[in-house]
Every structure is written in C-alpha cells, then in structure tokens.
Coordinates of C-alpha atoms in Angstrom, one line a residue:
M1 CA 71.8 100.7 91.5
K2 CA 74.6 103.1 90.7
S3 CA 77.9 101.8 91.9
L4 CA 80.1 104.7 91.1
T5 CA 78.0 107.4 92.9
N6 CA 80.2 110.2 94.2
K7 CA 83.3 108.7 92.5
R8 CA 85.6 110.8 90.5
I9 CA 87.2 109.0 87.5
L10 CA 90.0 110.6 85.5
L11 CA 90.1 108.9 82.1
G12 CA 93.4 109.0 80.2
V13 CA 93.1 108.5 76.4
S14 CA 96.3 107.5 74.7
G15 CA 97.4 106.8 71.1
S16 CA 95.5 103.7 70.0
I17 CA 92.9 103.2 67.3
S18 CA 90.6 102.1 70.1
A19 CA 90.5 105.7 71.3
Y20 CA 87.3 106.0 69.3
K21 CA 85.6 104.0 72.1
A22 CA 86.5 106.6 74.7
P23 CA 83.1 108.5 74.5
D24 CA 81.3 105.2 75.2
I25 CA 83.5 104.4 78.1
I26 CA 82.7 107.9 79.5
R27 CA 79.0 107.1 79.0
R28 CA 79.2 103.8 80.8
L29 CA 81.1 105.3 83.8
Q30 CA 78.5 108.1 84.0
D31 CA 75.7 105.5 83.9
L32 CA 77.1 104.1 87.1
G33 CA 77.1 107.5 88.7
A34 CA 80.7 108.7 88.1
D35 CA 81.9 112.2 87.5
V36 CA 84.4 111.9 84.6
R37 CA 87.2 114.1 83.5
V38 CA 89.6 113.4 80.6
V39 CA 93.3 113.8 79.9
L40 CA 94.0 113.4 76.2
T41 CA 97.6 112.6 75.1
A42 CA 99.1 113.9 71.9
G43 CA 98.8 110.4 70.5
G44 CA 95.2 110.0 71.5
A45 CA 94.4 113.3 69.8
K46 CA 95.4 111.7 66.5
F47 CA 92.4 109.4 66.8
I48 CA 89.7 111.4 68.6
T49 CA 88.9 115.1 69.1
E50 CA 89.0 117.0 72.3
L51 CA 85.5 118.4 71.5
S52 CA 83.9 115.0 71.3
L53 CA 85.3 114.0 74.7
Q54 CA 84.3 117.3 76.2
S55 CA 80.7 117.1 74.8
I56 CA 80.2 113.7 76.4
S57 CA 82.0 114.2 79.7
K58 CA 80.5 117.7 80.2
N59 CA 84.0 118.7 81.6
Q60 CA 87.0 120.5 80.1
V61 CA 89.4 118.1 78.5
H62 CA 93.0 118.4 79.7
H63 CA 95.9 117.8 77.3
N64 CA 98.7 120.3 77.8
L65 CA 101.2 120.1 80.6
W66 CA 102.5 123.5 79.7
D67 CA 99.1 125.2 79.7
K68 CA 99.9 128.5 81.5
E69 CA 96.4 129.1 82.8
A70 CA 96.0 125.6 84.2
E71 CA 99.5 125.6 85.7
L72 CA 98.8 128.8 87.6
S73 CA 96.9 126.5 89.9
M74 CA 99.2 123.5 89.4
G75 CA 96.9 121.8 87.0
H76 CA 98.4 118.3 87.1
I77 CA 98.5 118.4 90.9
E78 CA 94.8 119.5 91.1
L79 CA 93.8 116.6 88.8
A80 CA 95.9 114.2 90.8
K81 CA 94.1 115.1 94.0
W82 CA 90.7 115.2 92.4
A83 CA 90.6 111.7 91.1
D84 CA 89.5 108.6 93.1
C85 CA 90.6 106.4 90.2
I86 CA 92.7 107.0 87.1
L87 CA 91.7 104.8 84.2
I88 CA 93.9 104.7 81.1
A89 CA 91.7 103.3 78.3
P90 CA 93.0 102.7 75.7
A91 CA 96.6 102.4 77.0
S92 CA 99.1 102.2 74.2
A93 CA 102.4 100.3 74.4
N94 CA 104.2 103.7 74.6
I95 CA 102.2 105.1 77.5
I96 CA 102.6 101.8 79.4
S97 CA 106.3 102.0 78.9
N98 CA 106.5 105.6 80.1
I99 CA 104.4 104.8 83.2
A100 CA 106.5 101.7 84.0
S101 CA 109.7 103.8 83.6
G102 CA 108.4 106.5 86.0
K103 CA 108.5 109.2 83.3
A104 CA 106.7 112.5 83.6
N105 CA 107.0 113.8 80.1
D106 CA 103.4 114.8 79.5
L107 CA 100.3 115.8 81.5
L108 CA 99.0 112.3 82.0
T109 CA 102.3 110.8 83.3
S110 CA 102.9 113.8 85.5
T111 CA 99.5 113.5 87.0
L112 CA 100.0 109.8 87.7
L113 CA 103.2 110.4 89.6
A114 CA 101.5 113.0 91.7
S115 CA 98.5 110.9 92.6
D116 CA 97.7 108.2 95.1
A117 CA 94.4 107.3 93.4
I118 CA 93.6 103.8 92.2
L119 CA 95.3 103.2 88.8
M120 CA 93.8 101.0 86.1
I121 CA 95.2 100.4 82.7
A122 CA 93.4 98.8 79.7
P123 CA 96.0 97.9 77.1
A124 CA 94.9 98.1 73.4
M125 CA 97.3 97.3 70.6
N126 CA 98.3 94.9 67.9
Q127 CA 98.4 91.3 69.1
Q128 CA 102.1 90.9 68.3
M129 CA 102.9 94.1 70.2
Y130 CA 100.9 92.9 73.2
K131 CA 102.8 89.6 73.2
A132 CA 106.2 91.3 73.0
S133 CA 108.4 90.5 76.0
A134 CA 109.2 94.2 76.7
L135 CA 105.5 95.0 76.9
Q136 CA 104.8 92.0 79.2
N137 CA 107.7 93.0 81.4
N138 CA 106.3 96.5 81.8
L139 CA 102.9 95.1 82.7
A140 CA 104.4 92.8 85.2
L141 CA 106.3 95.7 86.8
L142 CA 103.1 97.8 87.0
K143 CA 101.2 94.9 88.6
A144 CA 103.9 94.5 91.2
H145 CA 103.4 98.2 92.1
G146 CA 99.6 97.7 92.6
T147 CA 98.3 98.8 89.2
N148 CA 95.1 97.0 88.0
I149 CA 95.5 95.7 84.5
I150 CA 92.3 95.1 82.5
T151 CA 93.0 92.1 80.3
P152 CA 92.3 92.8 76.6
N153 CA 90.0 90.7 74.5
S154 CA 91.0 88.4 71.7
G155 CA 89.6 88.9 68.2
V156 CA 90.0 90.5 64.8
Q157 CA 92.0 93.7 65.0
A158 CA 91.9 96.9 62.9
C159 CA 95.1 95.7 61.1
G160 CA 93.5 92.4 60.2
D161 CA 95.4 90.3 62.8
I162 CA 93.7 88.0 65.2
G163 CA 94.7 87.7 68.8
L164 CA 94.9 89.4 72.2
G165 CA 95.0 93.2 72.2
R166 CA 91.4 94.4 71.6
L167 CA 90.0 96.9 74.1
P168 CA 87.2 95.2 76.1
E169 CA 83.6 96.4 75.9
S170 CA 83.0 99.8 77.5
S171 CA 80.5 98.3 80.0
T172 CA 83.1 95.6 81.1
I173 CA 85.7 98.3 81.7
A174 CA 83.2 100.5 83.7
N175 CA 82.1 97.5 85.8
Q176 CA 85.8 96.6 86.6
V177 CA 86.3 100.2 87.7
A178 CA 83.2 100.0 90.0
A179 CA 84.6 96.7 91.5
Q180 CA 87.5 98.6 92.9
F181 CA 85.3 100.4 95.4
Q182 CA 84.1 98.7 98.5
T183 CA 80.4 99.0 98.8
T184 CA 77.3 100.8 97.4
R185 CA 75.0 99.9 100.3
L186 CA 74.0 103.6 100.8
S187 CA 73.5 104.4 97.1
G188 CA 70.4 106.5 96.7
K189 CA 70.2 107.3 100.4
R190 CA 70.4 110.8 101.9
V191 CA 72.5 111.1 105.1
L192 CA 72.7 114.1 107.5
V193 CA 75.7 114.2 109.8
T194 CA 76.6 116.7 112.6
L195 CA 80.1 116.9 113.8
G196 CA 82.6 119.0 115.7
A197 CA 82.1 121.2 118.9
T198 CA 79.6 123.9 119.4
L199 CA 80.8 127.3 120.7
E200 CA 78.5 129.1 123.2
A201 CA 79.4 132.8 123.5
I202 CA 80.3 134.4 126.8
D203 CA 81.2 137.7 125.2
P204 CA 82.4 138.7 121.7
V205 CA 85.8 137.0 122.3
R206 CA 85.2 134.2 124.8
F207 CA 83.1 131.0 124.6
I208 CA 82.2 127.7 126.3
S209 CA 83.1 124.6 124.3
N210 CA 84.7 121.2 124.4
H211 CA 87.6 119.2 123.0
S212 CA 85.9 117.7 119.9
S213 CA 87.9 117.9 116.7
G214 CA 85.3 116.6 114.3
K215 CA 87.5 113.7 113.2
M216 CA 85.1 110.9 114.1
G217 CA 82.2 112.7 112.4
M218 CA 84.3 113.4 109.3
A219 CA 85.3 109.7 109.1
L220 CA 81.5 108.9 109.1
V221 CA 80.9 111.6 106.4
N222 CA 83.7 110.2 104.2
T223 CA 82.5 106.6 104.7
C224 CA 78.9 107.5 103.8
I225 CA 80.1 109.1 100.6
E226 CA 82.3 106.1 99.9
M227 CA 79.2 103.9 100.3
G228 CA 77.3 106.1 97.7
A229 CA 75.2 108.3 99.9
Q230 CA 74.4 112.0 99.3
V231 CA 75.7 113.6 102.4
T232 CA 74.9 116.9 104.2
C233 CA 77.4 117.8 106.9
V234 CA 76.4 120.3 109.6
Y235 CA 79.6 121.2 111.4
G236 CA 80.6 123.3 114.4
N237 CA 84.2 124.0 115.4
I238 CA 86.5 121.4 113.7
S239 CA 90.2 120.8 113.1
T240 CA 89.8 118.4 110.2
P241 CA 89.3 119.1 106.5
L242 CA 85.8 119.0 105.0
N243 CA 84.9 116.7 102.1
D244 CA 83.9 118.8 99.1
K245 CA 81.6 116.0 97.9
A246 CA 79.3 116.7 100.8
T247 CA 77.0 119.7 101.2
N248 CA 78.7 121.5 104.1
I249 CA 76.8 123.9 106.4
Q250 CA 78.5 125.6 109.3
A251 CA 76.6 126.0 112.6
L252 CA 78.8 127.1 115.4
S253 CA 76.4 127.3 118.3
A254 CA 74.0 124.7 119.6
Q255 CA 71.1 127.0 118.7
Q256 CA 72.3 127.3 115.1
M257 CA 72.9 123.6 114.8
H258 CA 69.5 122.8 116.2
R259 CA 67.8 125.2 113.7
S260 CA 69.8 123.9 110.7
V261 CA 69.1 120.2 111.5
L262 CA 65.5 120.4 112.4
S263 CA 64.7 122.5 109.3
Q264 CA 65.8 119.7 107.0
A265 CA 65.9 116.4 108.9
H266 CA 62.7 115.2 107.4
Q267 CA 64.3 115.1 104.0
F268 CA 66.9 112.5 105.0
D269 CA 67.0 108.7 105.3
L270 CA 69.6 108.6 108.1
F271 CA 70.7 111.2 110.7
I272 CA 74.0 110.7 112.5
A273 CA 74.4 113.0 115.5
C274 CA 78.1 112.9 116.1
A275 CA 78.6 116.6 117.1
A276 CA 79.7 117.3 120.6
V277 CA 76.9 119.8 121.3
C278 CA 77.2 121.9 124.5
D279 CA 74.4 121.0 126.9
Y280 CA 74.3 124.5 128.2
S281 CA 74.8 128.1 126.9
V282 CA 75.1 131.5 128.6
K283 CA 71.7 133.0 129.2
N284 CA 72.7 136.6 128.5
P285 CA 76.1 136.8 126.6
F286 CA 77.8 140.1 127.2
E287 CA 77.7 142.5 124.2
Q288 CA 81.2 143.9 125.0
K289 CA 84.4 142.1 126.0
I290 CA 84.4 141.5 129.8
K291 CA 87.2 143.4 131.5
K292 CA 88.9 141.8 134.3
N293 CA 88.4 143.7 137.6
G294 CA 89.7 141.1 140.2
E295 CA 86.2 140.0 141.2
N296 CA 84.6 136.7 140.6
L297 CA 82.3 136.4 137.6
I298 CA 79.0 134.4 137.8
L299 CA 77.4 133.2 134.6
E300 CA 73.9 131.9 134.4
L301 CA 73.7 128.9 132.1
V302 CA 70.5 127.6 130.4
A303 CA 69.9 124.2 128.9
N304 CA 70.2 123.9 125.1
K305 CA 67.6 122.1 123.0
D306 CA 68.4 118.4 122.4
I307 CA 69.0 118.0 118.7
L308 CA 68.9 114.2 118.6
A309 CA 65.8 113.8 120.8
D310 CA 63.9 116.5 118.8
V311 CA 64.7 114.8 115.5
C312 CA 63.5 111.5 116.9
K313 CA 60.2 113.1 117.8
L314 CA 59.5 114.2 114.3
D315 CA 56.4 112.6 112.6
Q316 CA 58.5 112.1 109.4
R317 CA 61.9 111.4 110.6
P318 CA 65.1 109.6 109.4
L319 CA 66.7 106.6 111.1
C320 CA 68.9 108.0 113.9
I321 CA 72.3 107.2 115.3
G322 CA 73.5 109.1 118.4
F323 CA 76.8 109.3 120.2
A324 CA 77.4 109.0 123.9
A325 CA 80.7 110.5 125.0
E326 CA 81.1 109.2 128.6
T327 CA 83.7 109.2 131.3
H328 CA 82.1 107.0 134.0
N329 CA 79.3 104.4 134.2
T330 CA 79.7 104.4 130.5
L331 CA 77.5 101.4 129.5
K332 CA 74.7 102.4 131.9
N333 CA 74.7 106.0 130.7
A334 CA 74.7 105.0 127.0
Q335 CA 71.9 102.5 127.4
L336 CA 69.9 105.2 129.2
K337 CA 70.6 107.6 126.4
L338 CA 69.3 105.1 123.8
K339 CA 66.0 104.8 125.8
N340 CA 65.5 108.5 126.4
K341 CA 66.4 109.8 123.0
G342 CA 64.3 107.2 121.1
C343 CA 67.0 106.6 118.4
E344 CA 67.8 103.3 116.6
A345 CA 71.4 103.1 117.9
I346 CA 73.8 104.8 120.2
I347 CA 77.6 104.7 119.8
L348 CA 79.3 104.6 123.2
N349 CA 82.5 106.6 123.2
D350 CA 84.7 106.5 126.3
V351 CA 86.5 109.8 126.3
S352 CA 88.2 109.4 129.6
T353 CA 91.5 108.3 128.0
S354 CA 93.6 110.5 125.7
E355 CA 94.5 107.6 123.4
I356 CA 91.0 107.4 122.0
G357 CA 88.1 109.9 121.5
F358 CA 88.6 113.6 121.4
N359 CA 91.4 114.9 119.1
S360 CA 92.8 111.3 118.6
D361 CA 93.1 109.6 115.2
E362 CA 91.9 106.4 116.8
N363 CA 88.8 105.3 118.6
Q364 CA 87.2 102.4 120.4
V365 CA 83.4 102.2 120.7
V366 CA 80.4 100.1 121.5
F367 CA 77.5 99.9 119.1
I368 CA 74.3 99.7 121.1
S369 CA 70.8 99.0 119.8
Q370 CA 67.7 97.3 121.2
K371 CA 68.9 94.0 119.7
Q372 CA 72.6 94.0 120.2
Q373 CA 75.7 95.4 122.0
K374 CA 78.8 95.1 119.8
N375 CA 82.3 96.1 120.9
I376 CA 84.3 97.7 118.1
A377 CA 88.0 97.3 118.9
K378 CA 90.5 100.2 118.9
N379 CA 91.3 101.2 115.3
S380 CA 91.6 104.2 113.1
K381 CA 88.5 106.4 113.1
I382 CA 87.9 105.7 109.4
K383 CA 87.8 101.9 110.1
I384 CA 85.7 102.5 113.2
A385 CA 83.2 104.5 111.0
K386 CA 83.1 101.7 108.4
N387 CA 82.4 99.1 111.2
I388 CA 79.6 101.3 112.7
L389 CA 77.9 101.8 109.4
K390 CA 78.2 98.1 108.3
T391 CA 76.7 97.1 111.6
F392 CA 73.8 99.6 111.4
I393 CA 73.1 98.8 107.7
K394 CA 72.9 95.1 108.5
E395 CA 70.4 95.6 111.3
F396 CA 68.2 98.5 110.0
L397 CA 68.6 98.8 106.1

C-alpha cells in the first residue's frame, strides 16, 4: 500500500559523495506514491548532474536562487509552499551548519526559511566530521527546533575510514519520511465530496442561499487527501481555499450539483454530502433584473432534487456520509434523516449557535449510524474531520 500518496516531497541534495544515491532515493519515494522535486546545491552538483535528477524525478531540478525566470514568480516561495516535507539527503556538514545558523545564502536554505513543511535531514560525511562537537551541536539545535534527524549508518566510508556517517539505504530513508504522515487508511480509495452553499437564482443579480462557507467540507477534503485518497470536490459558493491536490468542479446551483454528482458517483468508494444544498429553488427565475415598484413580490418555489437520497438509490453506489444541519429537535431530525436517506452515517451539526457550524473555524458534531451515536467534542474543523473519518473507517472500511 502506498504510504506517500498525494504527498509532495522536496529533496535537497547537498555536497557529499553520497549524492550519487539521490536518484535511488527519488525512486523509493516515488514507489511510495510521492511527487518529488529536487533542489541541487552547488556542492551537490559536483557529485551528480542536474540531468540525471531531472530524468528520474520527471520534474525540473531547481538550483539557482538568482534564476530570473523562476524568481518572477518568487521561485523559492513557491517551492516552500508546495512541499509537504523537505528532505535533505545527503546533508553535508556545511549545509547543516548553514541551516542551524538560519542562513539563506542559496536556494535550498532560502526555501527552508520560507517553509512550514516537515524538515528531515540525513547527515552523510566522514566519521570524524560527524563526531565533531560543532556538528553535533548543530544537530542538537536543529532537533530542538523540531527537525527530524535520520541517524547515519556505520561502516566503511569512501575515504577508507570506518564509523558513523554513511547515508542509510534509500528505502530506509523513504520509509522514515512516510512515517511522518499520520495515516494511509484511504490509500487507493476514491472519495467524492460536496461542499459550500448552492445559489438559487431569482434574477440575474439576486439569489436564494445560506450561510455555509465550505470550511467543514474542505476540512474533510484535506483530511481524505492526507489519508491517501484520490478526491473529487464538487463545490458551490465557498469562502475557503480549494486544495489543488483534488479534482475541483464548481456547481453553483442545486441542479448543477445534482447533475455533477449523479453523473459520476458510481465511480467512487465514498461519497460525503457536506454541501448546504438549498431545498428549494425559484420555479421561474426572472430573465431581467427585477425593478422595485413598491409592491410585494411573490416567488413560487419548487423542491430541489435530493442529492444524497438519489446517490443512495443507485444500483452501484459508494458508501455515503450525510450531514444534518439542524436548529431544533436536532437528534430526532438527524436520526430520521439517516433512515430516510438510506446512507451509512449522518453527521449531526447544530447550527443554532454562532460559535460552531456555519462560517466558524470550529465545530461540534454527533456521528450517527445504525450501530452507534458518538459525540465529537468541540474542536477545530480539521480535527473534527479527522475524528469523523476515523470513526467511519473503523465501522465501515
């Protein structure tokens, strides 16, 4: 099972004889499902060519902080934001010293300072250099700041010395990178998520909608990706950034969302209906903007198709999780929804308080299935999403 699916690994290759192992490290990371980009330092380029790293990674190799074309789009910032993990392997004594000192004198160190990604360093050098107090002090400082140090192997070195300082096997390094990520329980699974509010047109400039921001749905999208799933996101009106690792499809109205979901739901293993879909739409939207004339306006509303219920009726359907946004009789209404929709689980979301639910960064829900009713305490929406999915996976996958 691939344990780095959807993960972006930035590999820094510095000036060590062990740089010749970099292509194999890339291979082993790719075997686990990672997308790998490479930053090659000036020292690393003395031991391995840019072309060989590019051929294996299938991505452009980055090496020059002063590349005019790259810096037009702030190249080191783009790399810093792209990476889920920055792995420096091999890491020379010089690059370790520069990182510990907070220097930004080349592309790799500049990228590190601009990134909040997981940082892993695999030292590779002469055994005497590795034992030097200055090097050990630098490693201790990096550890204190949360850097993951991959312990080198002991053995015969290129110079003939014997001792600690050899770069570990590529598979060992790749597995240690994979261990930094929480779970791979959804690797190989395809997940379809709806999120946000639908907009039901009254006229070309007005619509009926609700307060949904899409934050809970996006937390679920991000968590599914973190767990290794291939995610398709069908979104309405949202105020939260999309994840570019998902396939993102906009569907602003309930009709558009129904059409988009039903046309592809059979291809997925799991469907999460988190969107706040309007129950009603205007029967005959006005083609021109309505002009105010002082008189009351009566709109005829018609019921929209029920996306979750229709997916649950498919002959070939995914497992389904629905959401029940309720303001009163919350538990009774959510249990009734579970029965009527025919889905595996319903997430009860009390939206009567402004501290949780719509537009909030926090939530508090109840996971309801035929077998259990689990209260998930107030927390950030990303932690709520993780709890929902862990509970669902334990019962149904």
